[in-house]
């Protein structure tokens, strides 16, 4: 059984897509003590490992975003303004029905982006505001080396609230060699460039003005397996950030309509821990609907506001970043190449929500024996380079803070999610220098 809310099994995705997409067509549905280091390897094994590392395929990752007036001006606008660095709904250029409701729409399209390699996956990120009965859609299309175009695939129709619109992704849409897998656009043959389209919609006859402050996408092409060697400790040895500790398990049985809490809420719990670190949790009025007596009611709120009504879970990577971005100031989804890159963020004061997956015996000291997908927060490193985390799968707050062996954590993080993280930060903390294009 998986204890994460990112259980990404193909059959599960197929069944969810069949059940949900029919409805979506017409509607919406203080530093920790070091742990013992591994014994040194014989010299001949070190040489062999070094040789293997040199031969390892590159982990190709690129993140690109638009969030300034100059950057947004390079796109094509229809019915929107972006002169102040925000895409704002100005006037309708089209109408459509979502279910029985008529909406006016406007759009912005990005320029073509060429990452410099043939990418096989794309994950979008955005920061938006959707007042009243309004929403935003994120669509993507690509181009291969021969110049052939794919169609525009709908990644998500999203709103901050679920009062009017049930935010959802549209898994499937298999055509042109591409497919949507919840939050990830997949192109197994590889594409050389892509273009994003942002559609802003509001109920016809209203004056609501949805806005998009930032939109971006991470593309990647990764080897089939994780590196065979462990990264050496870097710039964050002995640095541990004071991130508050919340347990997802204290929410067992909460709100079946949004995942039922407990093992299903690792993602919103991790996201909430990072928001708590910045003191950017939502105001009490936002989660006033949560019954009195619920521990950490802001986690219940985050679960509701990240719930994907098609995927039927709170583990949508893009949705978690979109929830956190307006609260913290900025958030996006990307991949890192290893813990050396993660250390740069910790050194800069930015904790990371990381996606891991492991089998029995692969992660010593974990509160669960195995998981097909789980989110936790990397909060620091011991002096010998082991990883200090806040793992929400603990049954109590006291057990959330843990130290995992560097080699084990790096492997279970890179091998399935490809080093995926949510980067959530406030205005006081700049992104670390030294990016190789993935932030």
Coordinates of N, CA and C in Angstrom, one line a residue, residues 125-310:
X125 N 3.9 25.2 -14.5 CA 3.6 25.9 -13.2 C 3.0 27.2 -13.5
X126 N 2.3 27.8 -12.5 CA 1.7 29.1 -12.7 C 1.3 29.7 -11.3
X127 N 1.1 31.0 -11.3 CA 0.6 31.7 -10.2 C -0.5 32.5 -10.7
X128 N -1.7 32.3 -10.2 CA -2.9 33.0 -10.7 C -3.9 33.4 -9.7
X129 N -4.8 34.3 -10.0 CA -5.9 34.7 -9.2 C -7.2 34.5 -10.0
X130 N -8.2 33.8 -9.4 CA -9.5 33.6 -10.1 C -10.7 34.0 -9.2
X131 N -11.0 35.3 -9.2 CA -12.1 35.8 -8.3 C -13.4 35.3 -8.9
X132 N -14.4 35.2 -7.9 CA -15.8 34.8 -8.3 C -15.8 33.6 -9.2
X133 N -16.7 33.6 -10.2 CA -16.8 32.4 -11.1 C -15.9 32.6 -12.3
X134 N -14.6 32.4 -12.1 CA -13.6 32.5 -13.1 C -12.6 31.4 -13.0
X135 N -11.7 31.2 -14.0 CA -10.8 30.1 -14.0 C -9.7 30.4 -15.0
X136 N -8.6 29.6 -15.0 CA -7.6 29.6 -16.0 C -7.3 28.2 -16.5
X137 N -7.0 28.1 -17.8 CA -6.6 26.9 -18.4 C -5.1 27.0 -18.8
X138 N -4.4 25.9 -18.7 CA -3.1 25.8 -19.2 C -3.1 24.7 -20.3
X139 N -2.7 25.1 -21.5 CA -2.5 24.2 -22.7 C -1.1 24.2 -23.2
X140 N -0.7 23.1 -23.9 CA 0.6 23.0 -24.4 C 0.6 22.3 -25.8
X141 N 1.5 22.7 -26.6 CA 1.8 22.0 -27.9 C 3.3 22.0 -28.1
X142 N 3.7 21.1 -29.0 CA 5.1 20.9 -29.2 C 5.5 20.8 -30.7
X143 N 6.8 20.8 -30.9 CA 7.3 20.6 -32.3 C 8.5 19.7 -32.2
X144 N 8.6 18.8 -33.2 CA 9.7 17.9 -33.2 C 10.8 18.4 -34.1
X145 N 11.9 17.6 -34.2 CA 13.1 18.1 -35.0 C 12.8 18.3 -36.5
X146 N 11.8 17.6 -37.0 CA 11.4 17.7 -38.4 C 10.4 18.9 -38.6
X147 N 10.0 19.5 -37.5 CA 9.1 20.7 -37.7 C 7.7 20.3 -37.6
X148 N 7.3 19.1 -37.3 CA 5.9 18.7 -37.2 C 5.3 19.1 -35.9
X149 N 4.1 19.7 -35.9 CA 3.5 20.2 -34.7 C 2.5 19.2 -34.1
X150 N 2.4 19.2 -32.8 CA 1.4 18.4 -32.1 C 0.1 19.3 -32.0
X151 N -1.0 18.7 -31.5 CA -2.1 19.5 -31.2 C -2.0 20.2 -29.9
X152 N -2.9 21.1 -29.6 CA -2.9 21.7 -28.2 C -3.6 20.8 -27.2
X153 N -2.8 20.4 -26.2 CA -3.4 19.5 -25.2 C -3.7 20.3 -24.0
X154 N -4.9 20.0 -23.4 CA -5.3 20.7 -22.1 C -4.7 20.0 -20.9
X155 N -3.8 20.8 -20.2 CA -3.2 20.2 -19.0 C -4.1 20.4 -17.8
X156 N -4.7 21.5 -17.7 CA -5.6 21.7 -16.5 C -6.5 22.8 -16.7
X157 N -7.7 22.8 -16.0 CA -8.6 23.9 -15.9 C -8.6 24.1 -14.4
X158 N -8.2 25.3 -13.9 CA -7.8 25.5 -12.5 C -8.5 26.8 -12.0
X159 N -8.9 26.7 -10.7 CA -9.4 27.8 -10.0 C -8.9 27.8 -8.5
X160 N -8.8 28.9 -7.9 CA -8.3 28.9 -6.5 C -9.4 28.3 -5.6
X161 N -10.6 28.5 -5.8 CA -11.7 28.0 -5.0 C -12.4 26.9 -5.8
X162 N -13.2 26.1 -5.1 CA -14.0 25.0 -5.7 C -15.5 25.4 -5.7
X163 N -15.8 26.6 -5.3 CA -17.2 27.0 -5.2 C -17.9 26.9 -6.5
X164 N -17.3 27.3 -7.6 CA -17.9 27.2 -8.9 C -17.3 26.2 -9.9
X165 N -16.0 26.1 -9.9 CA -15.3 25.3 -10.8 C -14.6 24.2 -10.0
X166 N -14.7 23.0 -10.5 CA -13.9 21.9 -9.9 C -12.6 21.7 -10.6
X167 N -11.5 22.2 -10.0 CA -10.2 22.2 -10.7 C -9.9 20.7 -11.1
X168 N -9.4 20.5 -12.3 CA -9.1 19.2 -12.8 C -8.1 19.1 -13.9
X169 N -7.5 18.0 -14.0 CA -6.6 17.8 -15.2 C -7.3 16.8 -16.1
X170 N -6.8 16.6 -17.3 CA -7.4 15.8 -18.3 C -6.5 14.7 -18.8
X171 N -6.3 13.7 -18.0 CA -5.3 12.6 -18.4 C -5.8 11.9 -19.7
X172 N -4.9 11.5 -20.5 CA -5.2 10.8 -21.7 C -4.8 11.7 -22.9
X173 N -5.8 12.1 -23.7 CA -5.6 12.9 -24.9 C -4.4 12.4 -25.8
X174 N -4.3 11.1 -25.8 CA -3.2 10.5 -26.6 C -3.3 10.8 -28.1
X175 N -2.4 11.6 -28.6 CA -2.4 11.9 -30.0 C -1.1 12.5 -30.4
X176 N -0.7 12.4 -31.6 CA 0.5 13.1 -32.1 C 1.7 12.6 -31.3
X177 N 1.7 11.4 -30.7 CA 2.8 10.9 -30.0 C 3.0 11.5 -28.6
X178 N 1.9 12.2 -28.1 CA 2.0 12.8 -26.8 C 0.8 12.3 -26.0
X179 N 0.9 12.5 -24.6 CA -0.2 12.1 -23.8 C -0.1 12.9 -22.5
X180 N -1.2 13.2 -21.8 CA -1.3 13.9 -20.6 C -1.4 12.9 -19.5
X181 N -0.5 12.9 -18.5 CA -0.5 12.0 -17.3 C -0.7 12.9 -16.1
X182 N -1.9 13.3 -15.8 CA -2.2 14.2 -14.7 C -1.5 15.5 -14.9
X183 N -0.4 15.8 -14.1 CA 0.4 17.0 -14.2 C 1.5 17.0 -15.2
X184 N 1.7 15.9 -15.9 CA 2.9 15.7 -16.8 C 2.5 15.5 -18.2
X185 N 3.1 16.2 -19.1 CA 2.9 16.0 -20.5 C 4.0 15.2 -21.0
X186 N 3.7 14.0 -21.6 CA 4.7 13.1 -22.0 C 4.8 13.0 -23.6
X187 N 6.1 12.9 -24.0 CA 6.4 12.8 -25.5 C 7.5 11.8 -25.6
X188 N 7.3 10.5 -25.6 CA 8.4 9.5 -25.5 C 9.4 9.6 -26.6
X189 N 9.0 10.1 -27.8 CA 9.9 10.2 -29.0 C 10.8 11.4 -28.9
X190 N 10.4 12.4 -28.0 CA 11.1 13.6 -27.9 C 10.7 14.7 -28.8
X191 N 10.6 15.9 -28.2 CA 10.2 17.1 -28.9 C 11.3 18.2 -28.7
X192 N 11.5 19.0 -29.6 CA 12.6 20.0 -29.5 C 12.1 21.4 -29.0
X193 N 10.8 21.7 -29.1 CA 10.4 23.0 -28.6 C 8.9 22.9 -28.2
X194 N 8.4 23.9 -27.5 CA 7.0 23.9 -27.0 C 6.5 25.3 -26.9
X195 N 5.2 25.4 -26.7 CA 4.5 26.6 -26.6 C 3.4 26.4 -25.6
X196 N 3.2 27.4 -24.7 CA 2.1 27.4 -23.7 C 1.0 28.3 -24.1
X197 N -0.2 27.9 -23.8 CA -1.3 28.8 -24.0 C -2.1 28.9 -22.7
X198 N -2.3 30.2 -22.2 CA -3.1 30.4 -21.0 C -4.4 31.0 -21.4
X199 N -5.5 30.3 -21.1 CA -6.9 30.8 -21.4 C -7.5 31.3 -20.0
X200 N -8.0 32.5 -20.0 CA -8.7 33.0 -18.9 C -10.2 33.1 -19.1
X201 N -11.0 32.5 -18.2 CA -12.4 32.5 -18.4 C -13.2 33.1 -17.3
X202 N -14.3 33.7 -17.6 CA -15.2 34.2 -16.5 C -16.6 34.0 -17.0
X203 N -17.5 33.9 -16.0 CA -18.9 33.7 -16.3 C -19.4 34.9 -17.2
X204 N -20.1 34.5 -18.3 CA -20.6 35.6 -19.2 C -21.5 36.5 -18.4
X205 N -21.3 37.8 -18.7 CA -22.1 38.9 -18.0 C -21.6 39.4 -16.7
X206 N -20.5 38.8 -16.2 CA -19.9 39.3 -15.0 C -18.7 40.1 -15.3
X207 N -18.1 40.7 -14.2 CA -17.0 41.6 -14.4 C -15.7 41.0 -13.7
X208 N -15.7 39.8 -13.3 CA -14.6 39.1 -12.7 C -13.4 39.2 -13.6
X209 N -12.2 39.4 -13.1 CA -11.0 39.6 -13.9 C -9.9 38.6 -13.4
X210 N -9.9 37.4 -13.9 CA -8.8 36.5 -13.6 C -7.5 37.0 -14.0
X211 N -6.4 36.7 -13.3 CA -5.1 37.2 -13.7 C -4.1 36.0 -13.5
X212 N -3.0 36.1 -14.3 CA -1.9 35.2 -14.1 C -0.6 36.0 -14.0
X213 N 0.0 35.8 -12.8 CA 1.2 36.6 -12.5 C 2.5 35.9 -13.1
X214 N 2.5 34.6 -13.1 CA 3.7 33.9 -13.6 C 3.2 32.6 -14.3
X215 N 3.8 32.2 -15.4 CA 3.6 30.9 -16.0 C 4.9 30.4 -16.5
X216 N 5.1 29.1 -16.3 CA 6.4 28.5 -16.7 C 6.2 27.0 -16.9
X217 N 7.3 26.4 -17.3 CA 7.3 25.0 -17.6 C 8.7 24.4 -17.4
X218 N 8.7 23.2 -16.8 CA 10.0 22.4 -16.7 C 10.0 21.3 -17.7
X219 N 11.0 21.2 -18.6 CA 11.1 20.1 -19.5 C 12.3 19.3 -19.1
X220 N 12.2 18.0 -19.4 CA 13.3 17.1 -19.0 C 13.5 15.9 -19.9
X221 N 14.7 15.4 -20.0 CA 14.9 14.1 -20.6 C 15.9 13.4 -19.7
X222 N 15.5 12.3 -19.0 CA 16.3 11.7 -18.0 C 16.6 10.3 -18.4
X223 N 17.8 9.8 -17.9 CA 18.1 8.4 -18.1 C 17.1 7.5 -17.3
X224 N 17.1 6.2 -17.7 CA 16.1 5.3 -17.1 C 16.3 5.0 -15.6
X225 N 17.6 5.2 -15.1 CA 17.8 4.9 -13.7 C 18.6 6.0 -13.0
X226 N 18.6 5.9 -11.7 CA 19.3 6.9 -10.9 C 20.8 6.7 -11.0
X227 N 21.6 7.7 -10.7 CA 23.1 7.5 -10.7 C 23.5 6.4 -9.8
X228 N 24.6 5.8 -10.2 CA 25.1 4.6 -9.4 C 26.0 5.1 -8.2
X229 N 26.4 6.3 -8.2 CA 27.2 6.8 -7.2 C 26.5 7.9 -6.4
X230 N 26.8 8.2 -5.2 CA 26.2 9.2 -4.3 C 27.0 10.5 -4.4
X231 N 26.3 11.6 -4.4 CA 26.9 12.9 -4.5 C 27.7 13.1 -3.2
X232 N 28.8 13.9 -3.2 CA 29.5 14.2 -2.0 C 28.8 15.4 -1.3
X233 N 28.9 15.5 0.0 CA 28.3 16.6 0.7 C 28.9 18.0 0.2
X234 N 28.0 19.0 0.2 CA 28.4 20.3 -0.4 C 28.3 21.4 0.6
X235 N 27.7 22.5 0.1 CA 27.7 23.8 0.8 C 26.7 23.9 2.0
X236 N 25.9 22.9 2.2 CA 24.9 23.0 3.3 C 25.2 22.1 4.4
X237 N 26.4 21.5 4.6 CA 26.7 20.7 5.7 C 26.4 21.4 7.0
X238 N 25.7 20.8 7.9 CA 25.4 21.4 9.2 C 24.3 22.5 9.2
X239 N 23.7 22.7 8.1 CA 22.6 23.7 8.0 C 21.2 23.0 8.1
X240 N 20.4 23.4 9.0 CA 19.1 22.9 9.2 C 18.1 24.0 9.4
X241 N 17.1 24.1 8.5 CA 16.1 25.2 8.6 C 15.0 24.9 9.6
X242 N 14.5 25.9 10.2 CA 13.5 25.7 11.3 C 12.1 25.7 10.6
X243 N 11.9 24.6 10.0 CA 10.6 24.3 9.3 C 9.6 23.6 10.3
X244 N 8.4 24.2 10.5 CA 7.5 23.5 11.4 C 7.1 22.1 11.0
X245 N 6.7 21.3 12.0 CA 6.4 19.9 11.7 C 4.9 19.6 11.8
X246 N 4.3 19.1 10.7 CA 2.9 18.7 10.7 C 2.9 17.2 10.2
X247 N 1.9 16.5 10.8 CA 1.7 15.1 10.4 C 0.5 14.9 9.6
X248 N 0.6 14.3 8.5 CA -0.6 14.0 7.6 C -1.5 13.0 8.3
X249 N -0.9 12.1 9.2 CA -1.7 11.0 9.8 C -2.7 11.5 10.8
X250 N -2.5 12.7 11.4 CA -3.4 13.3 12.3 C -4.7 13.7 11.6
X251 N -4.7 13.6 10.3 CA -5.9 13.9 9.5 C -6.7 12.7 9.0
X252 N -6.4 11.6 9.5 CA -7.1 10.4 9.0 C -8.6 10.5 9.1
X253 N -9.3 10.2 8.0 CA -10.7 10.2 7.9 C -11.3 11.6 7.7
X254 N -10.4 12.6 7.5 CA -11.0 14.0 7.3 C -11.4 14.1 5.8
X255 N -12.6 14.5 5.6 CA -13.1 15.0 4.4 C -12.9 14.0 3.2
X256 N -13.7 12.9 3.2 CA -13.6 11.9 2.1 C -13.7 12.5 0.7
X257 N -14.4 13.6 0.6 CA -14.6 14.2 -0.7 C -13.3 14.8 -1.3
X258 N -12.3 15.0 -0.4 CA -11.0 15.5 -0.8 C -9.8 14.6 -0.4
X259 N -10.1 13.3 -0.5 CA -9.0 12.4 -0.3 C -9.0 11.6 1.0
X260 N -9.8 12.0 2.0 CA -10.0 11.3 3.3 C -8.8 11.4 4.2
X261 N -7.9 12.4 4.0 CA -6.8 12.6 4.9 C -5.8 11.5 5.0
X262 N -5.1 11.5 6.2 CA -4.2 10.4 6.4 C -3.1 10.2 5.3
X263 N -3.0 9.0 4.9 CA -2.0 8.6 3.9 C -2.1 9.4 2.6
X264 N -3.3 10.0 2.3 CA -3.5 10.6 1.0 C -3.0 12.1 1.0
X265 N -2.6 12.6 2.1 CA -2.4 14.1 2.2 C -0.9 14.5 2.4
X266 N 0.0 13.7 2.0 CA 1.4 14.0 2.2 C 1.8 15.3 1.4
X267 N 1.2 15.5 0.2 CA 1.6 16.7 -0.5 C 1.1 18.0 0.1
X268 N -0.2 18.2 0.4 CA -0.6 19.4 1.0 C 0.0 19.6 2.4
X269 N 0.3 18.5 3.1 CA 0.9 18.7 4.4 C 2.3 19.2 4.3
X270 N 3.1 18.7 3.3 CA 4.4 19.2 3.0 C 4.4 20.6 2.6
X271 N 3.5 20.9 1.7 CA 3.4 22.3 1.2 C 3.0 23.2 2.3
X272 N 2.2 22.8 3.2 CA 1.8 23.6 4.4 C 3.0 23.9 5.3
X273 N 3.8 22.8 5.5 CA 5.0 23.0 6.3 C 5.9 24.1 5.8
X274 N 6.1 24.1 4.5 CA 7.0 25.2 3.9 C 6.3 26.6 4.0
X275 N 5.0 26.6 3.8 CA 4.3 27.9 4.0 C 4.4 28.4 5.5
X276 N 4.3 27.4 6.4 CA 4.5 27.8 7.8 C 5.8 28.3 8.1
X277 N 6.9 27.8 7.5 CA 8.2 28.2 7.7 C 8.4 29.7 7.3
X278 N 7.7 30.1 6.2 CA 7.7 31.5 5.8 C 6.7 32.4 6.5
X279 N 5.9 31.8 7.4 CA 4.8 32.4 8.0 C 3.8 33.0 7.0
X280 N 3.5 32.2 6.0 CA 2.6 32.5 4.9 C 1.4 31.6 4.8
X281 N 1.1 30.9 5.9 CA -0.1 30.1 5.9 C -1.3 31.0 5.6
X282 N -2.4 30.4 5.1 CA -3.6 31.2 4.9 C -4.2 31.8 6.2
X283 N -4.9 32.9 6.1 CA -5.5 33.5 7.3 C -6.6 32.5 7.8
X284 N -6.9 32.7 9.1 CA -7.8 31.8 9.7 C -9.2 31.8 9.1
X285 N -9.6 33.0 8.5 CA -10.9 33.1 7.9 C -11.0 32.1 6.7
X286 N -9.8 31.8 6.1 CA -9.8 31.0 4.9 C -10.2 29.5 5.2
X287 N -9.8 29.1 6.4 CA -10.2 27.7 6.8 C -11.2 27.7 8.0
X288 N -12.0 28.7 8.1 CA -13.0 28.8 9.1 C -14.1 27.7 8.9
X289 N -14.1 27.1 7.8 CA -15.1 26.0 7.5 C -14.7 24.7 8.1
X290 N -13.4 24.6 8.5 CA -12.9 23.3 9.1 C -13.5 23.2 10.6
X291 N -14.1 22.1 10.9 CA -14.7 22.0 12.3 C -13.6 22.2 13.4
X292 N -14.1 22.8 14.5 CA -13.2 23.1 15.6 C -12.7 21.7 16.1
X293 N -11.4 21.8 16.6 CA -10.8 20.6 17.1 C -9.9 19.9 16.2
X294 N -10.0 20.2 14.9 CA -9.1 19.6 13.9 C -7.7 20.1 14.1
X295 N -6.7 19.3 14.2 CA -5.3 19.7 14.3 C -4.8 20.3 13.0
X296 N -4.1 21.4 13.1 CA -3.5 22.0 11.9 C -4.6 22.1 10.8
X297 N -5.6 22.9 11.0 CA -6.7 23.0 10.1 C -6.3 23.6 8.7
X298 N -5.2 24.3 8.7 CA -4.7 24.8 7.4 C -4.3 23.7 6.5
X299 N -4.0 22.5 7.0 CA -3.7 21.3 6.2 C -5.0 20.8 5.5
X300 N -6.1 20.8 6.2 CA -7.3 20.4 5.6 C -7.7 21.4 4.5
X301 N -7.4 22.7 4.7 CA -7.7 23.7 3.7 C -6.8 23.5 2.5
X302 N -5.5 23.2 2.7 CA -4.6 23.0 1.6 C -5.0 21.8 0.8
X303 N -5.5 20.7 1.5 CA -5.9 19.5 0.7 C -7.1 19.8 -0.2
X304 N -8.1 20.6 0.4 CA -9.2 21.0 -0.5 C -8.8 21.8 -1.6
X305 N -7.8 22.8 -1.4 CA -7.5 23.7 -2.5 C -6.4 23.1 -3.5
X306 N -6.0 21.9 -3.2 CA -5.1 21.3 -4.2 C -5.7 20.0 -4.8
X307 N -6.9 19.7 -4.4 CA -7.6 18.5 -4.9 C -7.9 18.6 -6.4
X308 N -7.4 17.5 -7.1 CA -7.7 17.4 -8.5 C -8.9 16.5 -8.6
X309 N -10.0 17.0 -9.1 CA -11.3 16.3 -9.1 C -11.3 15.2 -10.2
X310 N -10.4 15.2 -11.2 CA -10.3 14.1 -12.1 C -9.3 13.0 -11.7

